[in-house]
Amino acid sequence: MDVACYAAPAAGAPLEKSTLTRRELRPDDCLLAIRWAGICHSDIHTVNGDWPHDNFPMTPGHEIVGEILEVGPEVTRFSPGDVVGIGCLVDSCGECTPCSEGFENYCENGATGTYNGVDRHDGSITQGGYSTHIVCREAFLVRIPDPGDGLGVDSPRVAAMTPLLCAGVTTYSPLRHWKVGPGMKVAVVGMGGLGHVAVKLAAAMGAEVTVLSHSLSKKDDGLRFGASHYYATSEDGFEKEHDSEFDLILNTVSAPLEISRYVSMLAFDGTLVMLGLPPGGLRFGAAQVIGKRRSVAGSAIGGLPETQEMIDFCAEHGIVAESEVIAADRINEAYERVTASDVRYRFVIDAKTF
Ligand code: NAP
Ligand code: ZN
């Protein structure tokens, strides 16, 4: 079926109203009417060609919530009317060790991205959530809990759950992997889309949370989200005051940072986890990691089981992303504002306006 969308015609070009074709349902597919689509900084990197590719025109969007309209004959877990979410993945091999353990995000044969990925069956390029409808295998859908306000998929709370499909699971997964809980000191570097959800999640898990932001302009928000401390990294010698302090540091900044400053703030056995993907390498001294058995690690989004677990955890703890709902004709303006760090803290597109 042909559906309305917003697409980038070329690298770095503004997105334009357009149409794309969704496939006929395969036996284990569901057709969704998309209701909300979040704007992740990764969408902007992909549109800008920061991660080079030739798949233009391209429709981004990997934070998607909608209602199921139709299911294929082999679908068992979902029915028309169910409210579901799609994150960064729509398929994987299903057979390798990570896939069989529920870590489709680390599929050894290459997981299929929700957009700018290659469909495993017909070789077409996948197109994302900035559109009115999408077709997806049921195994890659998560159930969105009812917000309890009688509004169902139209609820502003459901709109605000939408960014959790990427920003939520990308931060939840490392917090769980490194066993964050009471007694642990966690620092979040950069309080944007990913960072602000990380603060809420780590605080809900019982950790003592510190935000390391490049200015103090969002301090009140950070403390409201559950941080106990909020510091500006632009201050000279800042890292010396926090030497060996944190058990876990999540770096959500996409731009290159002086990583050795952050390594020096890790406690014995502490880990710095890279979530943003800056260009170039990371420089730090071997002595910095040897002396206190520190680690520098990375983490990519999350698997389907932990995405559902994260959504359920957020529902239980009342966590949503701070979201500004916009009409589709404001996507390009939203891109400029995200790039200028002028977003509080995620834009969500109302799919009725595509
Ligand atoms: P975002 O909303 O733009 O937030 C990034 C934050 O980084 C900003 O709010 C700002 O925080 C800080 N920042 C930006 N430019 C900076 C600079 N030049 N120097 C220092 N700090 C700067 O982006 P996002 O959507 O959270 O995504 C963050 C990064 O994670 C992107 O690179 C994205 O592609 C990546 N990502 C990775 C994964 C994964 O699986 N690993 C998943 C999703 C996204 P302050 O103002 O507080 O300093
Ligand atoms: Zn994302």
CSV table of C-alpha atoms and ligand atoms in Angstrom, one decimal:
chain,number,residue,atom,x,y,z
A,1,MET,CA,0.0,0.0,0.0
A,2,ASP,CA,1.1,3.6,-0.7
A,3,VAL,CA,1.3,5.7,2.5
A,4,ALA,CA,2.1,9.3,3.3
A,5,CYS,CA,5.5,10.0,4.8
A,6,TYR,CA,8.3,12.6,5.3
A,7,ALA,CA,11.5,11.7,3.5
A,8,ALA,CA,15.0,13.2,3.0
A,9,PRO,CA,15.6,13.4,-0.7
A,10,ALA,CA,19.4,13.6,-0.4
A,11,ALA,CA,22.1,13.8,2.3
A,12,GLY,CA,21.7,16.9,4.4
A,13,ALA,CA,18.6,18.1,2.5
A,14,PRO,CA,15.4,19.1,4.4
A,15,LEU,CA,12.8,16.5,4.7
A,16,GLU,CA,9.8,16.7,2.4
A,17,LYS,CA,6.3,15.4,2.3
A,18,SER,CA,6.2,12.3,0.1
A,19,THR,CA,4.8,8.7,-0.2
A,20,LEU,CA,6.3,5.3,0.2
A,21,THR,CA,5.1,1.7,-0.4
A,22,ARG,CA,4.6,-0.7,2.5
A,23,ARG,CA,4.8,-4.4,1.7
A,24,GLU,CA,1.8,-6.8,1.6
A,25,LEU,CA,1.5,-8.7,4.9
A,26,ARG,CA,3.7,-11.8,5.2
A,27,PRO,CA,2.3,-14.6,7.5
A,28,ASP,CA,3.9,-13.2,10.7
A,29,ASP,CA,3.5,-9.5,9.9
A,30,CYS,CA,1.3,-6.9,11.5
A,31,LEU,CA,0.1,-3.7,9.8
A,32,LEU,CA,0.1,-0.6,12.2
A,33,ALA,CA,-1.5,2.8,11.9
A,34,ILE,CA,1.3,4.9,13.3
A,35,ARG,CA,0.1,7.4,15.9
A,36,TRP,CA,3.4,8.9,17.2
A,37,ALA,CA,7.0,9.0,16.0
A,38,GLY,CA,10.0,10.3,18.0
A,39,ILE,CA,12.9,12.2,16.6
A,40,CYS,CA,16.3,10.7,17.7
A,41,HIS,CA,19.6,12.3,17.1
A,42,SER,CA,20.5,9.2,15.1
A,43,ASP,CA,17.8,10.2,12.6
A,44,ILE,CA,19.6,13.5,12.1
A,45,HIS,CA,23.1,11.8,11.7
A,46,THR,CA,21.6,9.4,9.1
A,47,VAL,CA,19.8,12.2,7.2
A,48,ASN,CA,23.0,14.4,7.3
A,49,GLY,CA,25.1,11.5,5.9
A,50,ASP,CA,27.3,11.6,9.1
A,51,TRP,CA,27.2,7.7,8.8
A,52,PRO,CA,27.6,7.6,4.9
A,53,HIS,CA,25.0,5.7,2.8
A,54,ASP,CA,23.3,6.0,-0.6
A,55,ASN,CA,19.8,5.1,0.4
A,56,PHE,CA,18.0,8.4,-0.5
A,57,PRO,CA,15.2,9.3,-0.5
A,58,MET,CA,15.0,8.0,3.0
A,59,THR,CA,12.3,8.1,5.7
A,60,PRO,CA,13.8,8.0,9.2
A,61,GLY,CA,12.1,7.2,12.5
A,62,HIS,CA,12.8,4.4,15.0
A,63,GLU,CA,10.7,5.4,17.9
A,64,ILE,CA,7.2,4.4,16.8
A,65,VAL,CA,3.9,3.8,18.5
A,66,GLY,CA,0.7,2.8,16.8
A,67,GLU,CA,-2.4,0.6,16.7
A,68,ILE,CA,-2.6,-2.7,14.9
A,69,LEU,CA,-5.0,-2.7,12.0
A,70,GLU,CA,-4.4,-6.1,10.5
A,71,VAL,CA,-2.5,-9.3,11.3
A,72,GLY,CA,-1.1,-12.1,9.1
A,73,PRO,CA,-2.3,-15.7,9.5
A,74,GLU,CA,0.6,-16.8,11.7
A,75,VAL,CA,0.5,-13.9,14.2
A,76,THR,CA,-0.3,-15.2,17.7
A,77,ARG,CA,0.5,-12.5,20.2
A,78,PHE,CA,-1.3,-9.5,18.8
A,79,SER,CA,-4.7,-8.6,17.5
A,80,PRO,CA,-6.2,-5.6,15.7
A,81,GLY,CA,-6.7,-2.8,18.2
A,82,ASP,CA,-3.6,-3.5,20.2
A,83,VAL,CA,-1.3,-0.6,20.9
A,84,VAL,CA,2.3,-1.5,20.2
A,85,GLY,CA,5.7,0.0,19.7
A,86,ILE,CA,8.6,-0.5,17.3
A,87,GLY,CA,12.2,0.6,18.2
A,88,CYS,CA,15.4,0.5,16.1
A,89,LEU,CA,15.0,-3.1,14.8
A,90,VAL,CA,12.5,-4.9,12.6
A,91,ASP,CA,14.3,-8.2,11.9
A,92,SER,CA,17.4,-10.3,12.7
A,93,CYS,CA,18.6,-13.8,11.8
A,94,GLY,CA,17.0,-15.4,14.9
A,95,GLU,CA,19.6,-18.2,14.9
A,96,CYS,CA,22.9,-16.9,16.2
A,97,THR,CA,23.9,-16.9,19.9
A,98,PRO,CA,22.9,-13.3,20.6
A,99,CYS,CA,19.6,-13.6,18.8
A,100,SER,CA,18.8,-16.9,20.7
A,101,GLU,CA,19.6,-15.1,24.0
A,102,GLY,CA,17.2,-12.1,23.1
A,103,PHE,CA,20.0,-9.7,22.1
A,104,GLU,CA,18.8,-9.2,18.5
A,105,ASN,CA,20.6,-5.9,18.6
A,106,TYR,CA,23.9,-7.8,18.5
A,107,CYS,CA,22.8,-10.3,15.8
A,108,GLU,CA,26.0,-11.8,14.3
A,109,ASN,CA,24.4,-11.8,10.8
A,110,GLY,CA,23.4,-8.1,11.1
A,111,ALA,CA,20.1,-7.0,12.6
A,112,THR,CA,17.8,-5.1,10.2
A,113,GLY,CA,17.3,-1.5,11.1
A,114,THR,CA,13.8,0.0,11.1
A,115,TYR,CA,15.1,2.4,8.5
A,116,ASN,CA,18.0,2.4,6.1
A,117,GLY,CA,18.3,-1.4,6.6
A,118,VAL,CA,18.1,-4.2,4.0
A,119,ASP,CA,15.0,-6.3,4.2
A,120,ARG,CA,16.1,-10.0,4.6
A,121,HIS,CA,13.4,-11.3,2.2
A,122,ASP,CA,13.3,-9.0,-0.8
A,123,GLY,CA,16.4,-6.8,-0.4
A,124,SER,CA,14.5,-3.6,-0.3
A,125,ILE,CA,15.6,-0.7,1.9
A,126,THR,CA,13.5,-0.4,5.1
A,127,GLN,CA,11.7,2.9,5.7
A,128,GLY,CA,11.0,4.3,9.2
A,129,GLY,CA,8.3,5.8,11.3
A,130,TYR,CA,7.8,9.3,9.9
A,131,SER,CA,4.8,7.9,8.0
A,132,THR,CA,1.2,7.0,8.6
A,133,HIS,CA,1.5,3.1,8.5
A,134,ILE,CA,4.2,0.5,8.8
A,135,VAL,CA,4.4,-3.3,8.4
A,136,CYS,CA,6.5,-5.2,10.9
A,137,ARG,CA,7.1,-8.8,12.1
A,138,GLU,CA,5.2,-9.5,15.3
A,139,ALA,CA,8.5,-10.6,17.0
A,140,PHE,CA,9.8,-7.1,16.8
A,141,LEU,CA,6.7,-5.4,18.4
A,142,VAL,CA,6.5,-4.5,22.1
A,143,ARG,CA,3.2,-4.0,23.9
A,144,ILE,CA,2.5,-0.5,25.2
A,145,PRO,CA,0.8,-0.5,28.5
A,146,ASP,CA,-2.6,1.3,28.7
A,147,PRO,CA,-2.0,4.8,30.2
A,148,GLY,CA,-5.2,4.5,32.2
A,149,ASP,CA,-6.7,7.8,31.2
A,150,GLY,CA,-9.2,6.4,28.8
A,151,LEU,CA,-7.5,8.0,25.8
A,152,GLY,CA,-5.7,4.9,24.5
A,153,VAL,CA,-3.2,5.5,21.7
A,154,ASP,CA,-4.2,9.2,21.6
A,155,SER,CA,-3.1,9.8,25.1
A,156,PRO,CA,-0.3,12.4,25.6
A,157,ARG,CA,1.3,9.8,28.0
A,158,VAL,CA,1.5,7.3,25.1
A,159,ALA,CA,3.1,10.1,23.0
A,160,ALA,CA,5.6,10.6,25.8
A,161,MET,CA,6.3,6.8,26.0
A,162,THR,CA,7.3,6.8,22.3
A,163,PRO,CA,10.9,8.0,22.8
A,164,LEU,CA,11.5,5.1,25.2
A,165,LEU,CA,11.6,2.8,22.2
A,166,CYS,CA,15.1,4.0,21.5
A,167,ALA,CA,16.3,6.5,24.1
A,168,GLY,CA,14.8,4.4,26.9
A,169,VAL,CA,16.2,1.0,25.9
A,170,THR,CA,19.6,2.4,24.9
A,171,THR,CA,20.1,3.6,28.4
A,172,TYR,CA,18.2,0.9,30.3
A,173,SER,CA,20.3,-1.9,28.7
A,174,PRO,CA,23.7,-0.7,30.1
A,175,LEU,CA,22.2,0.2,33.4
A,176,ARG,CA,20.9,-3.3,33.8
A,177,HIS,CA,24.0,-5.0,32.3
A,178,TRP,CA,26.3,-3.2,34.8
A,179,LYS,CA,23.8,-4.0,37.6
A,180,VAL,CA,22.9,-0.5,38.7
A,181,GLY,CA,21.2,-0.3,42.1
A,182,PRO,CA,21.3,1.2,45.5
A,183,GLY,CA,24.8,2.1,46.7
A,184,MET,CA,26.1,2.8,43.2
A,185,LYS,CA,27.2,6.2,41.9
A,186,VAL,CA,26.2,6.7,38.2
A,187,ALA,CA,27.1,9.7,36.1
A,188,VAL,CA,25.3,10.7,32.9
A,189,VAL,CA,27.2,12.8,30.4
A,190,GLY,CA,25.0,15.0,28.3
A,191,MET,CA,21.4,15.5,29.2
A,192,GLY,CA,19.5,15.4,25.9
A,193,GLY,CA,17.1,12.7,24.7
A,194,LEU,CA,19.0,9.7,25.9
A,195,GLY,CA,20.6,11.5,28.9
A,196,HIS,CA,17.4,12.7,30.5
A,197,VAL,CA,15.8,9.2,30.3
A,198,ALA,CA,19.0,7.7,31.7
A,199,VAL,CA,18.8,10.0,34.8
A,200,LYS,CA,15.2,9.0,35.4
A,201,LEU,CA,16.0,5.2,35.0
A,202,ALA,CA,19.1,5.2,37.1
A,203,ALA,CA,17.4,7.1,39.9
A,204,ALA,CA,14.4,4.7,39.8
A,205,MET,CA,16.9,1.8,40.1
A,206,GLY,CA,18.1,3.4,43.3
A,207,ALA,CA,21.5,4.7,42.2
A,208,GLU,CA,22.9,8.1,43.3
A,209,VAL,CA,22.9,10.0,40.0
A,210,THR,CA,25.1,12.9,38.8
A,211,VAL,CA,24.6,14.8,35.6
A,212,LEU,CA,27.7,16.1,33.8
A,213,SER,CA,26.4,18.6,31.3
A,214,HIS,CA,28.3,21.3,29.4
A,215,SER,CA,26.4,24.0,31.2
A,216,LEU,CA,24.2,24.5,34.3
A,217,SER,CA,21.2,25.6,32.2
A,218,LYS,CA,19.2,22.4,32.7
A,219,LYS,CA,20.2,21.9,36.4
A,220,ASP,CA,16.7,22.3,37.8
A,221,ASP,CA,15.3,19.8,35.3
A,222,GLY,CA,18.1,17.3,36.1
A,223,LEU,CA,17.4,17.5,39.8
A,224,ARG,CA,13.6,17.1,39.1
A,225,PHE,CA,14.4,14.0,37.0
A,226,GLY,CA,16.0,12.4,40.0
A,227,ALA,CA,19.7,13.4,39.9
A,228,SER,CA,21.3,14.3,43.2
A,229,HIS,CA,24.1,16.4,41.7
A,230,TYR,CA,24.5,18.4,38.5
A,231,TYR,CA,27.8,19.8,37.3
A,232,ALA,CA,29.1,21.8,34.4
A,233,THR,CA,32.0,20.1,32.7
A,234,SER,CA,33.1,23.4,31.1
A,235,GLU,CA,34.7,24.4,34.4
A,236,ASP,CA,38.4,24.1,34.5
A,237,GLY,CA,39.9,21.2,36.6
A,238,PHE,CA,36.4,19.9,37.0
A,239,GLU,CA,37.5,16.2,36.8
A,240,LYS,CA,40.0,16.6,39.6
A,241,GLU,CA,37.2,17.4,42.0
A,242,HIS,CA,35.5,14.1,41.0
A,243,ASP,CA,38.6,11.9,40.7
A,244,SER,CA,37.7,8.2,41.1
A,245,GLU,CA,34.1,8.9,42.1
A,246,PHE,CA,31.7,7.0,39.8
A,247,ASP,CA,31.0,3.3,39.4
A,248,LEU,CA,29.4,3.8,36.0
A,249,ILE,CA,29.5,6.7,33.5
A,250,LEU,CA,27.1,6.7,30.6
A,251,ASN,CA,28.4,9.0,27.8
A,252,THR,CA,25.4,10.1,25.7
A,253,VAL,CA,27.2,12.9,23.8
A,254,SER,CA,27.6,12.4,20.0
A,255,ALA,CA,30.4,15.0,19.7
A,256,PRO,CA,34.0,14.0,20.6
A,257,LEU,CA,34.9,14.6,24.2
A,258,GLU,CA,38.2,14.5,26.0
A,259,ILE,CA,37.6,10.9,27.2
A,260,SER,CA,40.6,10.7,29.5
A,261,ARG,CA,38.9,13.3,31.8
A,262,TYR,CA,36.0,10.9,32.2
A,263,VAL,CA,38.1,7.8,32.7
A,264,SER,CA,39.8,9.6,35.6
A,265,MET,CA,36.5,10.0,37.3
A,266,LEU,CA,35.9,6.2,37.4
A,267,ALA,CA,36.2,4.5,40.8
A,268,PHE,CA,37.9,1.1,41.2
A,269,ASP,CA,36.3,-1.4,38.8
A,270,GLY,CA,34.2,1.4,37.3
A,271,THR,CA,33.1,1.5,33.6
A,272,LEU,CA,32.7,4.3,31.1
A,273,VAL,CA,30.0,3.3,28.6
A,274,MET,CA,30.0,4.9,25.2
A,275,LEU,CA,26.5,5.4,23.8
A,276,GLY,CA,27.0,8.4,21.5
A,277,LEU,CA,29.1,7.6,18.5
A,278,PRO,CA,31.7,10.4,17.9
A,279,PRO,CA,33.8,10.3,14.8
A,280,GLY,CA,37.5,9.3,15.4
A,281,GLY,CA,39.1,7.3,18.1
A,282,LEU,CA,39.2,7.5,21.9
A,283,ARG,CA,42.4,8.6,23.6
A,284,PHE,CA,43.2,7.7,27.2
A,285,GLY,CA,46.3,6.4,29.0
A,286,ALA,CA,46.8,2.7,29.7
A,287,ALA,CA,47.9,3.6,33.2
A,288,GLN,CA,44.5,5.2,33.7
A,289,VAL,CA,42.6,1.9,33.2
A,290,ILE,CA,45.3,-0.5,34.7
A,291,GLY,CA,45.6,1.2,38.1
A,292,LYS,CA,42.0,0.8,39.2
A,293,ARG,CA,40.9,-2.0,36.9
A,294,ARG,CA,38.7,0.5,35.0
A,295,SER,CA,36.9,-0.4,31.8
A,296,VAL,CA,35.8,1.6,28.7
A,297,ALA,CA,32.9,-0.1,27.0
A,298,GLY,CA,30.1,0.5,24.5
A,299,SER,CA,26.5,-0.5,24.2
A,300,ALA,CA,24.1,-0.5,21.3
A,301,ILE,CA,20.3,-0.1,21.8
A,302,GLY,CA,18.7,-3.3,23.3
A,303,GLY,CA,17.1,-6.6,22.4
A,304,LEU,CA,13.4,-7.2,22.2
A,305,PRO,CA,12.9,-8.9,25.7
A,306,GLU,CA,14.7,-6.0,27.4
A,307,THR,CA,12.8,-3.4,25.4
A,308,GLN,CA,9.5,-4.9,26.7
A,309,GLU,CA,11.1,-5.1,30.2
A,310,MET,CA,12.1,-1.5,30.0
A,311,ILE,CA,8.6,-0.3,28.9
A,312,ASP,CA,7.0,-2.3,31.8
A,313,PHE,CA,9.6,-0.9,34.2
A,314,CYS,CA,8.8,2.7,33.0
A,315,ALA,CA,5.1,2.1,33.4
A,316,GLU,CA,5.6,0.8,36.9
A,317,HIS,CA,7.7,3.7,37.9
A,318,GLY,CA,5.8,6.4,36.0
A,319,ILE,CA,8.7,7.2,33.7
A,320,VAL,CA,8.0,8.9,30.3
A,321,ALA,CA,10.3,11.0,28.2
A,322,GLU,CA,9.7,14.8,28.4
A,323,SER,CA,8.2,15.3,25.0
A,324,GLU,CA,7.2,18.2,22.8
A,325,VAL,CA,4.6,17.0,20.3
A,326,ILE,CA,4.9,18.7,16.8
A,327,ALA,CA,3.2,18.6,13.5
A,328,ALA,CA,5.1,17.0,10.6
A,329,ASP,CA,5.7,20.3,8.9
A,330,ARG,CA,8.0,21.3,11.8
A,331,ILE,CA,10.4,18.3,11.4
A,332,ASN,CA,13.1,20.4,9.8
A,333,GLU,CA,12.9,23.1,12.5
A,334,ALA,CA,13.0,20.3,15.1
A,335,TYR,CA,16.2,19.0,13.5
A,336,GLU,CA,17.8,22.4,13.8
A,337,ARG,CA,16.8,22.7,17.4
A,338,VAL,CA,18.1,19.2,18.4
A,339,THR,CA,21.4,20.0,16.7
A,340,ALA,CA,21.6,23.2,18.7
A,341,SER,CA,20.8,21.3,22.0
A,342,ASP,CA,17.6,23.3,22.1
A,343,VAL,CA,15.2,20.5,22.9
A,344,ARG,CA,13.5,19.7,26.2
A,345,TYR,CA,14.0,16.7,25.7
A,346,ARG,CA,12.5,14.9,22.8
A,347,PHE,CA,10.4,15.9,19.8
A,348,VAL,CA,7.5,13.5,19.0
A,349,ILE,CA,5.7,13.9,15.7
A,350,ASP,CA,1.9,13.6,15.6
A,351,ALA,CA,1.4,11.0,12.8
A,352,LYS,CA,-2.0,12.4,12.0
A,353,THR,CA,-0.2,15.3,10.4
A,354,PHE,CA,1.8,13.4,7.8
B,1,NAP,P1,20.5,14.8,21.9
B,1,NAP,O1,19.1,14.8,22.3
B,1,NAP,O2,21.0,15.8,20.8
B,1,NAP,O3,21.5,14.9,23.2
B,1,NAP,C1,22.9,15.0,23.1
B,1,NAP,C2,23.4,15.8,24.3
B,1,NAP,O4,24.8,15.8,24.2
B,1,NAP,C3,23.0,17.3,24.3
B,1,NAP,O5,21.7,17.5,24.9
B,1,NAP,C4,24.1,17.9,25.1
B,1,NAP,O6,23.9,17.7,26.5
B,1,NAP,C5,25.3,17.1,24.7
B,1,NAP,N1,26.1,17.7,23.6
B,1,NAP,C6,25.7,17.9,22.3
B,1,NAP,N2,26.7,18.5,21.6
B,1,NAP,C7,27.8,18.6,22.5
B,1,NAP,C8,29.1,19.1,22.4
B,1,NAP,N3,29.6,19.6,21.2
B,1,NAP,N4,29.9,19.0,23.4
B,1,NAP,C9,29.4,18.5,24.6
B,1,NAP,N5,28.2,18.0,24.8
B,1,NAP,C10,27.4,18.1,23.7
B,1,NAP,O7,20.9,13.4,21.3
B,1,NAP,P2,20.3,11.9,21.6
B,1,NAP,O8,19.2,11.6,20.8
B,1,NAP,O9,20.2,11.8,23.1
B,1,NAP,O10,21.5,11.0,21.1
B,1,NAP,C11,22.8,11.1,21.6
B,1,NAP,C12,23.8,10.3,20.9
B,1,NAP,O11,23.6,8.9,21.1
B,1,NAP,C13,23.7,10.5,19.3
B,1,NAP,O12,25.1,10.4,18.8
B,1,NAP,C14,23.0,9.3,18.9
B,1,NAP,O13,23.3,9.0,17.5
B,1,NAP,C15,23.5,8.3,19.8
B,1,NAP,N6,22.7,7.1,20.0
B,1,NAP,C16,23.3,5.9,20.2
B,1,NAP,C17,22.6,4.8,20.5
B,1,NAP,C18,23.2,3.5,20.8
B,1,NAP,O14,22.6,2.4,20.6
B,1,NAP,N7,24.4,3.5,21.3
B,1,NAP,C19,21.2,4.8,20.4
B,1,NAP,C20,20.5,6.0,20.1
B,1,NAP,C21,21.3,7.2,19.9
B,1,NAP,P3,24.3,18.9,27.5
B,1,NAP,O15,23.7,20.1,27.1
B,1,NAP,O16,23.7,18.4,28.8
B,1,NAP,O17,25.8,18.9,27.6
B,2,ZN,ZN,17.6,6.4,18.3
